[in-house]
Amino acid sequence: ILNVEQSPQSLHVQEGDSTNFTCSFPSSNFYALHWYRWETAKSPEALFVMTLNGDEKKKGRISATLNTKEGYSYLYIKGSQPEDSATYLCAFINNAGNMLTFGGGTRLMVKP
Amino acid sequence: ETGVTQTPRHLVMGMTNKKSLKCEQHLGHNAMYWYKQSAKKPLELMFVYNFKEQTENNSVPSRFSPECPNSSHLFLHLHTLQPEDSALYLCASSPEQGARGTEAFFGQGTRLTVV
């Protein structure tokens, strides 16, 4: 059983605040780490797929880093907006696996 | 729109009913998945299909029966469910099995309530 943990479980911030959250995963046999954004009543949508240690990816105000040796990834949101309110999921796949294992998600609420 | 469509969006069924959930994708993907999300739990993989063949069954009870007639369609047949099976059921697809190196595309899910 692969253990993928996300913290915090939920986060309330004010509009304009910058925030970050963590995904930790097994460091052995790493293949890829995915980040998804899931708005209420919509489908989860991919933000990033990361495969290389030290990778940094950016999409607008959202960026992510990856450390495969220690088994963690950070997701950063700069200048949070109310429309960033969603659940952010990370998912891990190792070399031996054929399926994504998801963490429990971080629920972000941004107050105007 | 992710290109993965699930029907119905909501379903209420009795414990003696038989119903089916449908998932459809025309993205040309070869792998399709059923996930379950119960309250306050992570997304839990149920089944994986690759080129229409089932490759993973994550110890799912037999009252859930998947069917993949072709690479574009995936069904989940439900029979004699229990109230604890009430959950959101998500379908996903990816170009290759395990979404290795590429993202998975999700439907909006079916909210199932068993009464």
PDB file of C-alpha atoms in Angstrom:
ATOM      1  CA  ILE A   1       0.000   0.000   0.000  1.00  0.00           C
ATOM      2  CA  LEU A   2       1.487   3.334  -1.072  1.00  0.00           C
ATOM      3  CA  ASN A   3       1.115   6.173   1.399  1.00  0.00           C
ATOM      4  CA  VAL A   4       0.503   9.609  -0.096  1.00  0.00           C
ATOM      5  CA  GLU A   5      -0.114  12.326   2.465  1.00  0.00           C
ATOM      6  CA  GLN A   6      -1.181  15.918   1.952  1.00  0.00           C
ATOM      7  CA  SER A   7      -1.082  18.744   4.440  1.00  0.00           C
ATOM      8  CA  PRO A   8      -2.837  20.718   5.603  1.00  0.00           C
ATOM      9  CA  GLN A   9      -6.260  19.123   5.076  1.00  0.00           C
ATOM     10  CA  SER A  10      -7.839  22.553   4.733  1.00  0.00           C
ATOM     11  CA  LEU A  11      -6.719  26.129   4.558  1.00  0.00           C
ATOM     12  CA  HIS A  12      -8.555  29.463   4.791  1.00  0.00           C
ATOM     13  CA  VAL A  13      -6.713  32.501   3.413  1.00  0.00           C
ATOM     14  CA  GLN A  14      -7.578  36.074   2.505  1.00  0.00           C
ATOM     15  CA  GLU A  15      -7.577  37.285  -1.070  1.00  0.00           C
ATOM     16  CA  GLY A  16      -4.072  38.379  -1.986  1.00  0.00           C
ATOM     17  CA  ASP A  17      -2.317  36.028   0.442  1.00  0.00           C
ATOM     18  CA  SER A  18       0.258  33.615  -0.907  1.00  0.00           C
ATOM     19  CA  THR A  19       0.012  30.037   0.274  1.00  0.00           C
ATOM     20  CA  ASN A  20       1.621  26.656  -0.094  1.00  0.00           C
ATOM     21  CA  PHE A  21       0.846  23.067   0.723  1.00  0.00           C
ATOM     22  CA  THR A  22       2.694  19.779   0.810  1.00  0.00           C
ATOM     23  CA  CYS A  23       2.420  16.331  -0.714  1.00  0.00           C
ATOM     24  CA  SER A  24       4.627  13.546   0.652  1.00  0.00           C
ATOM     25  CA  PHE A  25       5.064  10.199  -1.060  1.00  0.00           C
ATOM     26  CA  PRO A  26       7.351   7.143  -0.976  1.00  0.00           C
ATOM     27  CA  SER A  27      10.826   8.108  -2.174  1.00  0.00           C
ATOM     28  CA  SER A  28      11.736   4.703  -3.612  1.00  0.00           C
ATOM     29  CA  ASN A  29      10.958   3.655  -7.209  1.00  0.00           C
ATOM     30  CA  PHE A  30       9.580   7.076  -8.082  1.00  0.00           C
ATOM     31  CA  TYR A  31       8.081   7.527 -11.549  1.00  0.00           C
ATOM     32  CA  ALA A  32       5.813  10.612 -11.536  1.00  0.00           C
ATOM     33  CA  LEU A  33       3.900  12.993  -9.311  1.00  0.00           C
ATOM     34  CA  HIS A  34       0.684  14.672 -10.486  1.00  0.00           C
ATOM     35  CA  TRP A  35      -1.142  17.717  -9.123  1.00  0.00           C
ATOM     36  CA  TYR A  36      -4.858  18.199  -9.793  1.00  0.00           C
ATOM     37  CA  ARG A  37      -7.263  20.994  -8.996  1.00  0.00           C
ATOM     38  CA  TRP A  38     -10.838  19.994  -8.150  1.00  0.00           C
ATOM     39  CA  GLU A  39     -13.543  22.619  -7.954  1.00  0.00           C
ATOM     40  CA  THR A  40     -16.885  21.713  -6.410  1.00  0.00           C
ATOM     41  CA  ALA A  41     -19.306  20.034  -8.870  1.00  0.00           C
ATOM     42  CA  LYS A  42     -16.614  19.870 -11.557  1.00  0.00           C
ATOM     43  CA  SER A  43     -14.045  17.309 -12.721  1.00  0.00           C
ATOM     44  CA  PRO A  44     -10.543  17.177 -11.270  1.00  0.00           C
ATOM     45  CA  GLU A  45      -8.226  18.858 -13.777  1.00  0.00           C
ATOM     46  CA  ALA A  46      -4.491  18.360 -14.080  1.00  0.00           C
ATOM     47  CA  LEU A  47      -2.180  21.199 -13.105  1.00  0.00           C
ATOM     48  CA  PHE A  48       1.212  19.540 -13.386  1.00  0.00           C
ATOM     49  CA  VAL A  49       2.836  16.207 -14.132  1.00  0.00           C
ATOM     50  CA  MET A  50       6.323  16.095 -12.657  1.00  0.00           C
ATOM     51  CA  THR A  51       8.897  13.412 -13.274  1.00  0.00           C
ATOM     52  CA  LEU A  52      12.378  14.775 -12.536  1.00  0.00           C
ATOM     53  CA  ASN A  53      13.978  15.461  -9.163  1.00  0.00           C
ATOM     54  CA  GLY A  54      14.367  19.213  -8.746  1.00  0.00           C
ATOM     55  CA  ASP A  55      11.633  19.928 -11.308  1.00  0.00           C
ATOM     56  CA  GLU A  56       9.844  23.247 -10.966  1.00  0.00           C
ATOM     57  CA  LYS A  57       6.700  23.913 -12.972  1.00  0.00           C
ATOM     58  CA  LYS A  58       4.598  27.052 -13.244  1.00  0.00           C
ATOM     59  CA  LYS A  59       1.152  27.896 -14.593  1.00  0.00           C
ATOM     60  CA  GLY A  60       0.167  31.516 -13.993  1.00  0.00           C
ATOM     61  CA  ARG A  61       0.212  32.168 -10.246  1.00  0.00           C
ATOM     62  CA  ILE A  62       0.543  28.485  -9.373  1.00  0.00           C
ATOM     63  CA  SER A  63       3.873  26.685  -9.218  1.00  0.00           C
ATOM     64  CA  ALA A  64       5.144  23.368  -7.920  1.00  0.00           C
ATOM     65  CA  THR A  65       8.469  21.857  -6.915  1.00  0.00           C
ATOM     66  CA  LEU A  66       9.534  18.251  -6.630  1.00  0.00           C
ATOM     67  CA  ASN A  67      12.062  16.455  -4.410  1.00  0.00           C
ATOM     68  CA  THR A  68      12.065  12.759  -5.266  1.00  0.00           C
ATOM     69  CA  LYS A  69      14.979  11.869  -2.976  1.00  0.00           C
ATOM     70  CA  GLU A  70      13.147  12.944   0.162  1.00  0.00           C
ATOM     71  CA  GLY A  71       9.672  12.254  -1.190  1.00  0.00           C
ATOM     72  CA  TYR A  72       7.844  15.575  -1.206  1.00  0.00           C
ATOM     73  CA  SER A  73       6.331  18.166  -3.521  1.00  0.00           C
ATOM     74  CA  TYR A  74       5.169  21.686  -2.732  1.00  0.00           C
ATOM     75  CA  LEU A  75       2.396  23.578  -4.486  1.00  0.00           C
ATOM     76  CA  TYR A  76       2.519  27.376  -4.233  1.00  0.00           C
ATOM     77  CA  ILE A  77      -0.193  29.884  -5.059  1.00  0.00           C
ATOM     78  CA  LYS A  78       0.897  33.515  -5.268  1.00  0.00           C
ATOM     79  CA  GLY A  79      -1.676  36.203  -4.522  1.00  0.00           C
ATOM     80  CA  SER A  80      -4.640  33.875  -3.946  1.00  0.00           C
ATOM     81  CA  GLN A  81      -7.936  34.815  -5.580  1.00  0.00           C
ATOM     82  CA  PRO A  82     -11.452  33.580  -4.683  1.00  0.00           C
ATOM     83  CA  GLU A  83     -11.490  31.564  -7.908  1.00  0.00           C
ATOM     84  CA  ASP A  84      -8.535  29.552  -6.570  1.00  0.00           C
ATOM     85  CA  SER A  85     -10.890  28.021  -4.002  1.00  0.00           C
ATOM     86  CA  ALA A  86     -10.823  24.288  -4.703  1.00  0.00           C
ATOM     87  CA  THR A  87      -9.418  21.013  -3.452  1.00  0.00           C
ATOM     88  CA  TYR A  88      -5.858  20.371  -4.612  1.00  0.00           C
ATOM     89  CA  LEU A  89      -4.951  16.714  -5.044  1.00  0.00           C
ATOM     90  CA  CYS A  90      -1.583  15.113  -5.558  1.00  0.00           C
ATOM     91  CA  ALA A  91      -1.156  11.618  -6.985  1.00  0.00           C
ATOM     92  CA  PHE A  92       1.883   9.357  -7.140  1.00  0.00           C
ATOM     93  CA  ILE A  93       2.924   6.539  -9.422  1.00  0.00           C
ATOM     94  CA  ASN A  94       5.999   4.371  -8.969  1.00  0.00           C
ATOM     95  CA  ASN A  95       8.024   2.356 -11.455  1.00  0.00           C
ATOM     96  CA  ALA A  96       6.220  -0.860 -10.642  1.00  0.00           C
ATOM     97  CA  GLY A  97       2.692   0.530 -10.633  1.00  0.00           C
ATOM     98  CA  ASN A  98       0.077   1.006 -13.266  1.00  0.00           C
ATOM     99  CA  MET A  99      -2.224   3.347 -11.372  1.00  0.00           C
ATOM    100  CA  LEU A 100      -2.215   6.709  -9.626  1.00  0.00           C
ATOM    101  CA  THR A 101      -2.445   6.720  -5.835  1.00  0.00           C
ATOM    102  CA  PHE A 102      -4.040   9.906  -4.531  1.00  0.00           C
ATOM    103  CA  GLY A 103      -3.525  11.852  -1.346  1.00  0.00           C
ATOM    104  CA  GLY A 104      -6.467  13.094   0.674  1.00  0.00           C
ATOM    105  CA  GLY A 105      -6.274  16.593  -0.794  1.00  0.00           C
ATOM    106  CA  THR A 106      -5.932  20.110   0.590  1.00  0.00           C
ATOM    107  CA  ARG A 107      -9.127  22.137   0.539  1.00  0.00           C
ATOM    108  CA  LEU A 108      -8.339  25.810  -0.058  1.00  0.00           C
ATOM    109  CA  MET A 109     -10.876  28.545   0.631  1.00  0.00           C
ATOM    110  CA  VAL A 110      -9.978  32.099  -0.369  1.00  0.00           C
ATOM    111  CA  LYS A 111     -12.072  34.859   1.220  1.00  0.00           C
ATOM    112  CA  PRO A 112     -12.655  38.077  -0.748  1.00  0.00           C
TER     113      PRO A 112
ATOM    114  CA  GLU B   1     -14.986  20.038 -20.430  1.00  0.00           C
ATOM    115  CA  THR B   2     -12.407  17.305 -19.972  1.00  0.00           C
ATOM    116  CA  GLY B   3     -13.692  15.007 -22.721  1.00  0.00           C
ATOM    117  CA  VAL B   4     -14.854  12.371 -20.230  1.00  0.00           C
ATOM    118  CA  THR B   5     -18.608  12.185 -19.733  1.00  0.00           C
ATOM    119  CA  GLN B   6     -20.371  10.328 -16.958  1.00  0.00           C
ATOM    120  CA  THR B   7     -24.068   9.562 -16.645  1.00  0.00           C
ATOM    121  CA  PRO B   8     -26.120   9.874 -14.598  1.00  0.00           C
ATOM    122  CA  ARG B   9     -24.795  12.724 -12.458  1.00  0.00           C
ATOM    123  CA  HIS B  10     -26.960  11.702  -9.515  1.00  0.00           C
ATOM    124  CA  LEU B  11     -28.493   8.341  -8.655  1.00  0.00           C
ATOM    125  CA  VAL B  12     -30.609   7.175  -5.738  1.00  0.00           C
ATOM    126  CA  MET B  13     -31.183   3.449  -5.547  1.00  0.00           C
ATOM    127  CA  GLY B  14     -32.614   0.931  -3.141  1.00  0.00           C
ATOM    128  CA  MET B  15     -30.548  -1.947  -1.816  1.00  0.00           C
ATOM    129  CA  THR B  16     -32.371  -4.441  -4.034  1.00  0.00           C
ATOM    130  CA  ASN B  17     -32.093  -2.399  -7.239  1.00  0.00           C
ATOM    131  CA  LYS B  18     -29.801  -2.984 -10.202  1.00  0.00           C
ATOM    132  CA  LYS B  19     -28.403   0.087 -11.885  1.00  0.00           C
ATOM    133  CA  SER B  20     -25.465   0.989 -14.118  1.00  0.00           C
ATOM    134  CA  LEU B  21     -23.102   3.936 -14.304  1.00  0.00           C
ATOM    135  CA  LYS B  22     -21.769   4.928 -17.708  1.00  0.00           C
ATOM    136  CA  CYS B  23     -18.525   6.610 -18.714  1.00  0.00           C
ATOM    137  CA  GLU B  24     -17.585   7.692 -22.211  1.00  0.00           C
ATOM    138  CA  GLN B  25     -14.432   9.251 -23.662  1.00  0.00           C
ATOM    139  CA  HIS B  26     -13.542  10.079 -27.255  1.00  0.00           C
ATOM    140  CA  LEU B  27     -10.008  11.216 -26.507  1.00  0.00           C
ATOM    141  CA  GLY B  28      -8.459   8.122 -28.058  1.00  0.00           C
ATOM    142  CA  HIS B  29      -7.216   6.962 -24.670  1.00  0.00           C
ATOM    143  CA  ASN B  30      -6.407   3.305 -24.084  1.00  0.00           C
ATOM    144  CA  ALA B  31      -6.785   3.162 -20.311  1.00  0.00           C
ATOM    145  CA  MET B  32      -9.920   3.801 -18.257  1.00  0.00           C
ATOM    146  CA  TYR B  33     -10.470   3.761 -14.509  1.00  0.00           C
ATOM    147  CA  TRP B  34     -13.178   3.761 -11.857  1.00  0.00           C
ATOM    148  CA  TYR B  35     -12.446   5.651  -8.639  1.00  0.00           C
ATOM    149  CA  LYS B  36     -14.589   5.983  -5.534  1.00  0.00           C
ATOM    150  CA  GLN B  37     -14.601   8.898  -3.127  1.00  0.00           C
ATOM    151  CA  SER B  38     -16.326   8.362   0.183  1.00  0.00           C
ATOM    152  CA  ALA B  39     -16.771  11.193   2.663  1.00  0.00           C
ATOM    153  CA  LYS B  40     -13.475  12.442   4.083  1.00  0.00           C
ATOM    154  CA  LYS B  41     -11.425   9.742   2.360  1.00  0.00           C
ATOM    155  CA  PRO B  42      -8.914   9.954  -0.515  1.00  0.00           C
ATOM    156  CA  LEU B  43      -9.864   8.946  -4.011  1.00  0.00           C
ATOM    157  CA  GLU B  44      -9.735   5.155  -4.023  1.00  0.00           C
ATOM    158  CA  LEU B  45      -9.006   3.189  -7.177  1.00  0.00           C
ATOM    159  CA  MET B  46     -11.534   0.436  -7.930  1.00  0.00           C
ATOM    160  CA  PHE B  47     -10.762  -0.915 -11.400  1.00  0.00           C
ATOM    161  CA  VAL B  48      -8.317  -0.347 -14.261  1.00  0.00           C
ATOM    162  CA  TYR B  49      -8.942  -1.293 -17.874  1.00  0.00           C
ATOM    163  CA  ASN B  50      -6.218  -1.192 -20.508  1.00  0.00           C
ATOM    164  CA  PHE B  51      -7.136  -1.871 -24.146  1.00  0.00           C
ATOM    165  CA  LYS B  52     -10.528  -3.175 -22.910  1.00  0.00           C
ATOM    166  CA  GLU B  53      -8.904  -5.717 -20.587  1.00  0.00           C
ATOM    167  CA  GLN B  54      -9.224  -5.446 -16.817  1.00  0.00           C
ATOM    168  CA  THR B  55      -5.747  -5.128 -15.305  1.00  0.00           C
ATOM    169  CA  GLU B  56      -6.561  -4.117 -11.743  1.00  0.00           C
ATOM    170  CA  ASN B  57      -9.326  -4.991  -9.319  1.00  0.00           C
ATOM    171  CA  ASN B  58      -8.548  -3.305  -6.031  1.00  0.00           C
ATOM    172  CA  SER B  59     -10.330  -5.910  -3.893  1.00  0.00           C
ATOM    173  CA  VAL B  60     -13.715  -4.499  -4.847  1.00  0.00           C
ATOM    174  CA  PRO B  61     -16.796  -6.463  -3.672  1.00  0.00           C
ATOM    175  CA  SER B  62     -18.602  -8.416  -6.389  1.00  0.00           C
ATOM    176  CA  ARG B  63     -21.714  -6.268  -6.053  1.00  0.00           C
ATOM    177  CA  PHE B  64     -19.728  -3.833  -8.243  1.00  0.00           C
ATOM    178  CA  SER B  65     -19.244  -5.292 -11.720  1.00  0.00           C
ATOM    179  CA  PRO B  66     -17.319  -3.335 -14.363  1.00  0.00           C
ATOM    180  CA  GLU B  67     -17.665  -3.737 -18.097  1.00  0.00           C
ATOM    181  CA  CYS B  68     -15.540  -2.270 -20.882  1.00  0.00           C
ATOM    182  CA  PRO B  69     -17.032  -3.139 -24.282  1.00  0.00           C
ATOM    183  CA  ASN B  70     -14.565  -0.928 -26.161  1.00  0.00           C
ATOM    184  CA  SER B  71     -11.823   1.579 -25.424  1.00  0.00           C
ATOM    185  CA  SER B  72     -14.279   4.482 -25.372  1.00  0.00           C
ATOM    186  CA  HIS B  73     -16.870   3.158 -22.947  1.00  0.00           C
ATOM    187  CA  LEU B  74     -16.762   1.922 -19.389  1.00  0.00           C
ATOM    188  CA  PHE B  75     -19.679   0.802 -17.256  1.00  0.00           C
ATOM    189  CA  LEU B  76     -20.068   0.030 -13.583  1.00  0.00           C
ATOM    190  CA  HIS B  77     -22.980  -2.319 -12.902  1.00  0.00           C
ATOM    191  CA  LEU B  78     -24.405  -2.064  -9.396  1.00  0.00           C
ATOM    192  CA  HIS B  79     -26.396  -4.797  -7.650  1.00  0.00           C
ATOM    193  CA  THR B  80     -27.598  -5.241  -4.044  1.00  0.00           C
ATOM    194  CA  LEU B  81     -25.547  -2.329  -2.751  1.00  0.00           C
ATOM    195  CA  GLN B  82     -25.323  -1.286   0.873  1.00  0.00           C
ATOM    196  CA  PRO B  83     -25.874   2.199   2.316  1.00  0.00           C
ATOM    197  CA  GLU B  84     -22.117   2.447   2.974  1.00  0.00           C
ATOM    198  CA  ASP B  85     -21.573   2.261  -0.801  1.00  0.00           C
ATOM    199  CA  SER B  86     -23.028   5.757  -1.068  1.00  0.00           C
ATOM    200  CA  ALA B  87     -20.221   7.871  -2.519  1.00  0.00           C
ATOM    201  CA  LEU B  88     -19.027   9.834  -5.528  1.00  0.00           C
ATOM    202  CA  TYR B  89     -17.914   7.518  -8.347  1.00  0.00           C
ATOM    203  CA  LEU B  90     -15.414   9.039 -10.743  1.00  0.00           C
ATOM    204  CA  CYS B  91     -14.353   7.737 -14.113  1.00  0.00           C
ATOM    205  CA  ALA B  92     -11.004   8.683 -15.632  1.00  0.00           C
ATOM    206  CA  SER B  93      -9.002   7.924 -18.736  1.00  0.00           C
ATOM    207  CA  SER B  94      -5.404   8.321 -19.861  1.00  0.00           C
ATOM    208  CA  PRO B  95      -3.443   7.652 -23.041  1.00  0.00           C
ATOM    209  CA  GLU B  96      -1.591   4.784 -21.405  1.00  0.00           C
ATOM    210  CA  GLN B  97      -2.151   2.699 -18.288  1.00  0.00           C
ATOM    211  CA  GLY B  98      -1.334   4.434 -15.018  1.00  0.00           C
ATOM    212  CA  ALA B  99      -1.158   7.886 -16.613  1.00  0.00           C
ATOM    213  CA  ARG B 100       2.603   7.362 -16.700  1.00  0.00           C
ATOM    214  CA  GLY B 101       4.097  10.720 -17.565  1.00  0.00           C
ATOM    215  CA  THR B 102       0.786  12.122 -18.812  1.00  0.00           C
ATOM    216  CA  GLU B 103      -2.233  13.465 -17.011  1.00  0.00           C
ATOM    217  CA  ALA B 104      -5.451  11.592 -16.358  1.00  0.00           C
ATOM    218  CA  PHE B 105      -8.738  13.094 -17.511  1.00  0.00           C
ATOM    219  CA  PHE B 106     -11.722  12.814 -15.194  1.00  0.00           C
ATOM    220  CA  GLY B 107     -15.470  12.890 -15.568  1.00  0.00           C
ATOM    221  CA  GLN B 108     -17.624  14.932 -13.221  1.00  0.00           C
ATOM    222  CA  GLY B 109     -18.676  11.858 -11.301  1.00  0.00           C
ATOM    223  CA  THR B 110     -21.908  10.182 -10.310  1.00  0.00           C
ATOM    224  CA  ARG B 111     -23.181  10.950  -6.815  1.00  0.00           C
ATOM    225  CA  LEU B 112     -24.705   7.672  -5.648  1.00  0.00           C
ATOM    226  CA  THR B 113     -27.025   7.368  -2.672  1.00  0.00           C
ATOM    227  CA  VAL B 114     -28.114   3.908  -1.537  1.00  0.00           C
ATOM    228  CA  VAL B 115     -31.267   3.882   0.577  1.00  0.00           C
TER     229      VAL B 115
END
